[in-house]
């Protein structure tokens, strides 16, 4: 719902250029139809292309796309953007993007003795 240029401007101010930092991750969850002013499917893809290009230029490395199941079902962008994927599915390995994931949120609220708040359990694939 926020144009790519505004998101990139915020990112560039908050995140320094530093090769030691992890690559940027872009969370793709909100659907264009859910925005206060609905955004067309073509505009979502166009803005995502701009956002990816600008963030990667600033970071100096490819972004990771954290794609929610409903976002992928609506737009089918995982196949069109050759970036590492971060998918979500509790307990069972996600298969909704049509290709392998690099990161998987296997539990978004795992209760543990490590703290009072539940932890997000993320699996990484080499």
JSON list of C-alpha atoms in Angstrom, two decimals:
[
{"chain": "A", "resi": 1, "resn": "UNK", "atom": "CA", "xyz": [0.00, 0.00, 0.00]},
{"chain": "A", "resi": 2, "resn": "UNK", "atom": "CA", "xyz": [3.08, 2.24, 0.26]},
{"chain": "A", "resi": 3, "resn": "UNK", "atom": "CA", "xyz": [4.87, 3.15, -3.00]},
{"chain": "A", "resi": 4, "resn": "UNK", "atom": "CA", "xyz": [8.32, 1.63, -3.55]},
{"chain": "A", "resi": 5, "resn": "UNK", "atom": "CA", "xyz": [10.12, 4.99, -3.55]},
{"chain": "A", "resi": 6, "resn": "UNK", "atom": "CA", "xyz": [8.85, 5.84, -0.04]},
{"chain": "A", "resi": 7, "resn": "UNK", "atom": "CA", "xyz": [9.74, 2.41, 1.31]},
{"chain": "A", "resi": 8, "resn": "UNK", "atom": "CA", "xyz": [13.23, 2.56, -0.21]},
{"chain": "A", "resi": 9, "resn": "UNK", "atom": "CA", "xyz": [13.80, 6.07, 1.18]},
{"chain": "A", "resi": 10, "resn": "UNK", "atom": "CA", "xyz": [13.02, 4.82, 4.71]},
{"chain": "A", "resi": 11, "resn": "UNK", "atom": "CA", "xyz": [15.23, 1.77, 4.25]},
{"chain": "A", "resi": 12, "resn": "UNK", "atom": "CA", "xyz": [18.15, 3.83, 2.95]},
{"chain": "A", "resi": 13, "resn": "UNK", "atom": "CA", "xyz": [17.97, 6.20, 5.92]},
{"chain": "A", "resi": 14, "resn": "UNK", "atom": "CA", "xyz": [17.75, 3.43, 8.53]},
{"chain": "A", "resi": 15, "resn": "UNK", "atom": "CA", "xyz": [20.04, 0.76, 7.06]},
{"chain": "A", "resi": 16, "resn": "UNK", "atom": "CA", "xyz": [23.66, 1.69, 6.31]},
{"chain": "A", "resi": 17, "resn": "UNK", "atom": "CA", "xyz": [25.56, 0.34, 3.33]},
{"chain": "A", "resi": 18, "resn": "UNK", "atom": "CA", "xyz": [27.69, -2.37, 4.90]},
{"chain": "A", "resi": 19, "resn": "UNK", "atom": "CA", "xyz": [28.84, -5.64, 3.30]},
{"chain": "A", "resi": 20, "resn": "UNK", "atom": "CA", "xyz": [28.74, -7.31, 6.73]},
{"chain": "A", "resi": 21, "resn": "UNK", "atom": "CA", "xyz": [24.94, -6.95, 6.99]},
{"chain": "A", "resi": 22, "resn": "UNK", "atom": "CA", "xyz": [22.51, -9.67, 6.00]},
{"chain": "A", "resi": 23, "resn": "UNK", "atom": "CA", "xyz": [20.62, -9.21, 2.74]},
{"chain": "A", "resi": 24, "resn": "UNK", "atom": "CA", "xyz": [17.37, -7.26, 2.89]},
{"chain": "A", "resi": 25, "resn": "UNK", "atom": "CA", "xyz": [14.15, -9.26, 3.24]},
{"chain": "A", "resi": 26, "resn": "UNK", "atom": "CA", "xyz": [10.93, -8.00, 1.69]},
{"chain": "A", "resi": 27, "resn": "UNK", "atom": "CA", "xyz": [7.76, -9.27, 3.35]},
{"chain": "A", "resi": 28, "resn": "UNK", "atom": "CA", "xyz": [4.97, -9.79, 0.82]},
{"chain": "A", "resi": 29, "resn": "UNK", "atom": "CA", "xyz": [1.75, -10.34, 2.74]},
{"chain": "A", "resi": 30, "resn": "UNK", "atom": "CA", "xyz": [-0.69, -7.45, 2.22]},
{"chain": "A", "resi": 31, "resn": "UNK", "atom": "CA", "xyz": [-2.81, -7.71, -0.92]},
{"chain": "A", "resi": 32, "resn": "UNK", "atom": "CA", "xyz": [-3.36, -4.68, -3.14]},
{"chain": "A", "resi": 33, "resn": "UNK", "atom": "CA", "xyz": [-7.10, -5.11, -2.78]},
{"chain": "A", "resi": 34, "resn": "UNK", "atom": "CA", "xyz": [-6.77, -4.58, 1.00]},
{"chain": "A", "resi": 35, "resn": "UNK", "atom": "CA", "xyz": [-5.22, -1.09, 0.67]},
{"chain": "A", "resi": 36, "resn": "UNK", "atom": "CA", "xyz": [-7.24, 2.03, 1.54]},
{"chain": "A", "resi": 37, "resn": "UNK", "atom": "CA", "xyz": [-6.93, 2.86, -2.15]},
{"chain": "A", "resi": 38, "resn": "UNK", "atom": "CA", "xyz": [-6.86, -0.55, -3.88]},
{"chain": "A", "resi": 39, "resn": "UNK", "atom": "CA", "xyz": [-3.81, -1.28, -6.03]},
{"chain": "A", "resi": 40, "resn": "UNK", "atom": "CA", "xyz": [-4.08, -3.26, -9.28]},
{"chain": "A", "resi": 41, "resn": "UNK", "atom": "CA", "xyz": [-2.21, -6.55, -9.76]},
{"chain": "A", "resi": 42, "resn": "UNK", "atom": "CA", "xyz": [-0.04, -4.92, -12.43]},
{"chain": "A", "resi": 43, "resn": "UNK", "atom": "CA", "xyz": [0.85, -2.05, -10.07]},
{"chain": "A", "resi": 44, "resn": "UNK", "atom": "CA", "xyz": [1.79, -4.51, -7.31]},
{"chain": "A", "resi": 45, "resn": "UNK", "atom": "CA", "xyz": [4.23, -6.28, -9.65]},
{"chain": "A", "resi": 46, "resn": "UNK", "atom": "CA", "xyz": [5.59, -3.00, -10.99]},
{"chain": "A", "resi": 47, "resn": "UNK", "atom": "CA", "xyz": [6.14, -1.50, -7.53]},
{"chain": "A", "resi": 48, "resn": "UNK", "atom": "CA", "xyz": [7.73, -4.75, -6.32]},
{"chain": "A", "resi": 49, "resn": "UNK", "atom": "CA", "xyz": [10.16, -4.66, -9.25]},
{"chain": "A", "resi": 50, "resn": "UNK", "atom": "CA", "xyz": [11.12, -1.08, -8.38]},
{"chain": "A", "resi": 51, "resn": "UNK", "atom": "CA", "xyz": [11.43, -1.91, -4.67]},
{"chain": "A", "resi": 52, "resn": "UNK", "atom": "CA", "xyz": [13.65, -4.94, -5.29]},
{"chain": "A", "resi": 53, "resn": "UNK", "atom": "CA", "xyz": [15.93, -3.01, -7.66]},
{"chain": "A", "resi": 54, "resn": "UNK", "atom": "CA", "xyz": [16.30, -0.05, -5.32]},
{"chain": "A", "resi": 55, "resn": "UNK", "atom": "CA", "xyz": [16.87, -2.11, -2.15]},
{"chain": "A", "resi": 56, "resn": "UNK", "atom": "CA", "xyz": [19.41, -4.35, -3.87]},
{"chain": "A", "resi": 57, "resn": "UNK", "atom": "CA", "xyz": [21.26, -1.34, -5.25]},
{"chain": "A", "resi": 58, "resn": "UNK", "atom": "CA", "xyz": [21.49, 0.13, -1.75]},
{"chain": "A", "resi": 59, "resn": "UNK", "atom": "CA", "xyz": [22.36, -3.15, 0.00]},
{"chain": "A", "resi": 60, "resn": "UNK", "atom": "CA", "xyz": [24.70, -4.44, -2.70]},
{"chain": "A", "resi": 61, "resn": "UNK", "atom": "CA", "xyz": [23.21, -7.95, -2.52]},
{"chain": "A", "resi": 62, "resn": "UNK", "atom": "CA", "xyz": [20.07, -9.78, -3.67]},
{"chain": "A", "resi": 63, "resn": "UNK", "atom": "CA", "xyz": [16.96, -9.45, -1.52]},
{"chain": "A", "resi": 64, "resn": "UNK", "atom": "CA", "xyz": [15.09, -12.35, 0.06]},
{"chain": "A", "resi": 65, "resn": "UNK", "atom": "CA", "xyz": [11.35, -12.47, -0.66]},
{"chain": "A", "resi": 66, "resn": "UNK", "atom": "CA", "xyz": [9.23, -13.44, 2.36]},
{"chain": "A", "resi": 67, "resn": "UNK", "atom": "CA", "xyz": [6.07, -14.51, 0.55]},
{"chain": "A", "resi": 68, "resn": "UNK", "atom": "CA", "xyz": [2.83, -15.24, 2.42]},
{"chain": "A", "resi": 69, "resn": "UNK", "atom": "CA", "xyz": [0.61, -18.02, 1.02]},
{"chain": "A", "resi": 70, "resn": "UNK", "atom": "CA", "xyz": [-2.29, -15.68, 0.13]},
{"chain": "A", "resi": 71, "resn": "UNK", "atom": "CA", "xyz": [0.09, -13.26, -1.61]},
{"chain": "A", "resi": 72, "resn": "UNK", "atom": "CA", "xyz": [1.56, -16.04, -3.73]},
{"chain": "A", "resi": 73, "resn": "UNK", "atom": "CA", "xyz": [-1.89, -17.44, -4.52]},
{"chain": "A", "resi": 74, "resn": "UNK", "atom": "CA", "xyz": [-3.08, -14.01, -5.67]},
{"chain": "A", "resi": 75, "resn": "UNK", "atom": "CA", "xyz": [-0.03, -12.82, -7.63]},
{"chain": "A", "resi": 76, "resn": "UNK", "atom": "CA", "xyz": [2.10, -15.92, -8.38]},
{"chain": "A", "resi": 77, "resn": "UNK", "atom": "CA", "xyz": [5.30, -13.87, -8.22]},
{"chain": "A", "resi": 78, "resn": "UNK", "atom": "CA", "xyz": [7.69, -16.50, -6.79]},
{"chain": "A", "resi": 79, "resn": "UNK", "atom": "CA", "xyz": [8.25, -17.93, -10.25]},
{"chain": "A", "resi": 80, "resn": "UNK", "atom": "CA", "xyz": [8.82, -14.51, -11.85]},
{"chain": "A", "resi": 81, "resn": "UNK", "atom": "CA", "xyz": [11.41, -13.17, -9.40]},
{"chain": "A", "resi": 82, "resn": "UNK", "atom": "CA", "xyz": [14.57, -15.28, -9.12]},
{"chain": "A", "resi": 83, "resn": "UNK", "atom": "CA", "xyz": [15.35, -14.50, -5.49]},
{"chain": "A", "resi": 84, "resn": "UNK", "atom": "CA", "xyz": [15.71, -16.67, -2.42]},
{"chain": "A", "resi": 85, "resn": "UNK", "atom": "CA", "xyz": [12.34, -17.35, -0.81]},
{"chain": "A", "resi": 86, "resn": "UNK", "atom": "CA", "xyz": [11.25, -17.20, 2.82]},
{"chain": "A", "resi": 87, "resn": "UNK", "atom": "CA", "xyz": [8.00, -19.11, 3.21]},
{"chain": "A", "resi": 88, "resn": "UNK", "atom": "CA", "xyz": [5.63, -19.75, 6.11]},
{"chain": "A", "resi": 89, "resn": "UNK", "atom": "CA", "xyz": [3.74, -22.83, 7.20]},
{"chain": "A", "resi": 90, "resn": "UNK", "atom": "CA", "xyz": [3.32, -24.18, 10.72]},
{"chain": "A", "resi": 91, "resn": "UNK", "atom": "CA", "xyz": [4.91, -27.60, 11.25]},
{"chain": "A", "resi": 92, "resn": "UNK", "atom": "CA", "xyz": [4.75, -28.86, 7.67]},
{"chain": "A", "resi": 93, "resn": "UNK", "atom": "CA", "xyz": [7.21, -27.83, 4.97]},
{"chain": "A", "resi": 94, "resn": "UNK", "atom": "CA", "xyz": [5.69, -25.19, 2.68]},
{"chain": "A", "resi": 95, "resn": "UNK", "atom": "CA", "xyz": [5.24, -26.02, -0.99]},
{"chain": "A", "resi": 96, "resn": "UNK", "atom": "CA", "xyz": [3.05, -23.16, -2.21]},
{"chain": "A", "resi": 97, "resn": "UNK", "atom": "CA", "xyz": [5.74, -21.22, -4.12]},
{"chain": "A", "resi": 98, "resn": "UNK", "atom": "CA", "xyz": [6.46, -23.95, -6.67]},
{"chain": "A", "resi": 99, "resn": "UNK", "atom": "CA", "xyz": [10.19, -23.94, -5.93]},
{"chain": "A", "resi": 100, "resn": "UNK", "atom": "CA", "xyz": [12.51, -24.50, -2.94]},
{"chain": "A", "resi": 101, "resn": "UNK", "atom": "CA", "xyz": [12.64, -22.10, -0.03]},
{"chain": "A", "resi": 102, "resn": "UNK", "atom": "CA", "xyz": [15.79, -20.80, 1.69]},
{"chain": "A", "resi": 103, "resn": "UNK", "atom": "CA", "xyz": [14.07, -19.77, 4.94]},
{"chain": "A", "resi": 104, "resn": "UNK", "atom": "CA", "xyz": [10.92, -21.26, 6.43]},
{"chain": "A", "resi": 105, "resn": "UNK", "atom": "CA", "xyz": [8.95, -19.90, 9.37]},
{"chain": "A", "resi": 106, "resn": "UNK", "atom": "CA", "xyz": [7.92, -23.26, 10.80]},
{"chain": "A", "resi": 107, "resn": "UNK", "atom": "CA", "xyz": [6.13, -21.74, 13.79]},
{"chain": "A", "resi": 108, "resn": "UNK", "atom": "CA", "xyz": [5.26, -18.06, 14.20]},
{"chain": "A", "resi": 109, "resn": "UNK", "atom": "CA", "xyz": [4.58, -18.35, 17.95]},
{"chain": "A", "resi": 110, "resn": "UNK", "atom": "CA", "xyz": [6.55, -21.20, 19.52]},
{"chain": "A", "resi": 111, "resn": "UNK", "atom": "CA", "xyz": [6.19, -21.20, 23.32]},
{"chain": "A", "resi": 112, "resn": "UNK", "atom": "CA", "xyz": [9.53, -21.92, 25.02]},
{"chain": "A", "resi": 113, "resn": "UNK", "atom": "CA", "xyz": [11.16, -21.61, 28.41]},
{"chain": "A", "resi": 114, "resn": "UNK", "atom": "CA", "xyz": [13.61, -19.12, 26.86]},
{"chain": "A", "resi": 115, "resn": "UNK", "atom": "CA", "xyz": [11.27, -16.20, 27.52]},
{"chain": "A", "resi": 116, "resn": "UNK", "atom": "CA", "xyz": [7.78, -15.04, 28.35]},
{"chain": "A", "resi": 117, "resn": "UNK", "atom": "CA", "xyz": [6.90, -14.29, 24.73]},
{"chain": "A", "resi": 118, "resn": "UNK", "atom": "CA", "xyz": [6.65, -17.01, 22.08]},
{"chain": "A", "resi": 119, "resn": "UNK", "atom": "CA", "xyz": [9.50, -17.24, 19.57]},
{"chain": "A", "resi": 120, "resn": "UNK", "atom": "CA", "xyz": [9.38, -17.32, 15.80]},
{"chain": "A", "resi": 121, "resn": "UNK", "atom": "CA", "xyz": [11.04, -20.57, 14.76]},
{"chain": "A", "resi": 122, "resn": "UNK", "atom": "CA", "xyz": [12.77, -20.13, 11.40]},
{"chain": "A", "resi": 123, "resn": "UNK", "atom": "CA", "xyz": [14.51, -22.97, 9.55]},
{"chain": "A", "resi": 124, "resn": "UNK", "atom": "CA", "xyz": [17.39, -22.17, 7.17]},
{"chain": "A", "resi": 125, "resn": "UNK", "atom": "CA", "xyz": [18.39, -24.34, 4.21]},
{"chain": "A", "resi": 126, "resn": "UNK", "atom": "CA", "xyz": [21.96, -24.33, 2.96]}
]
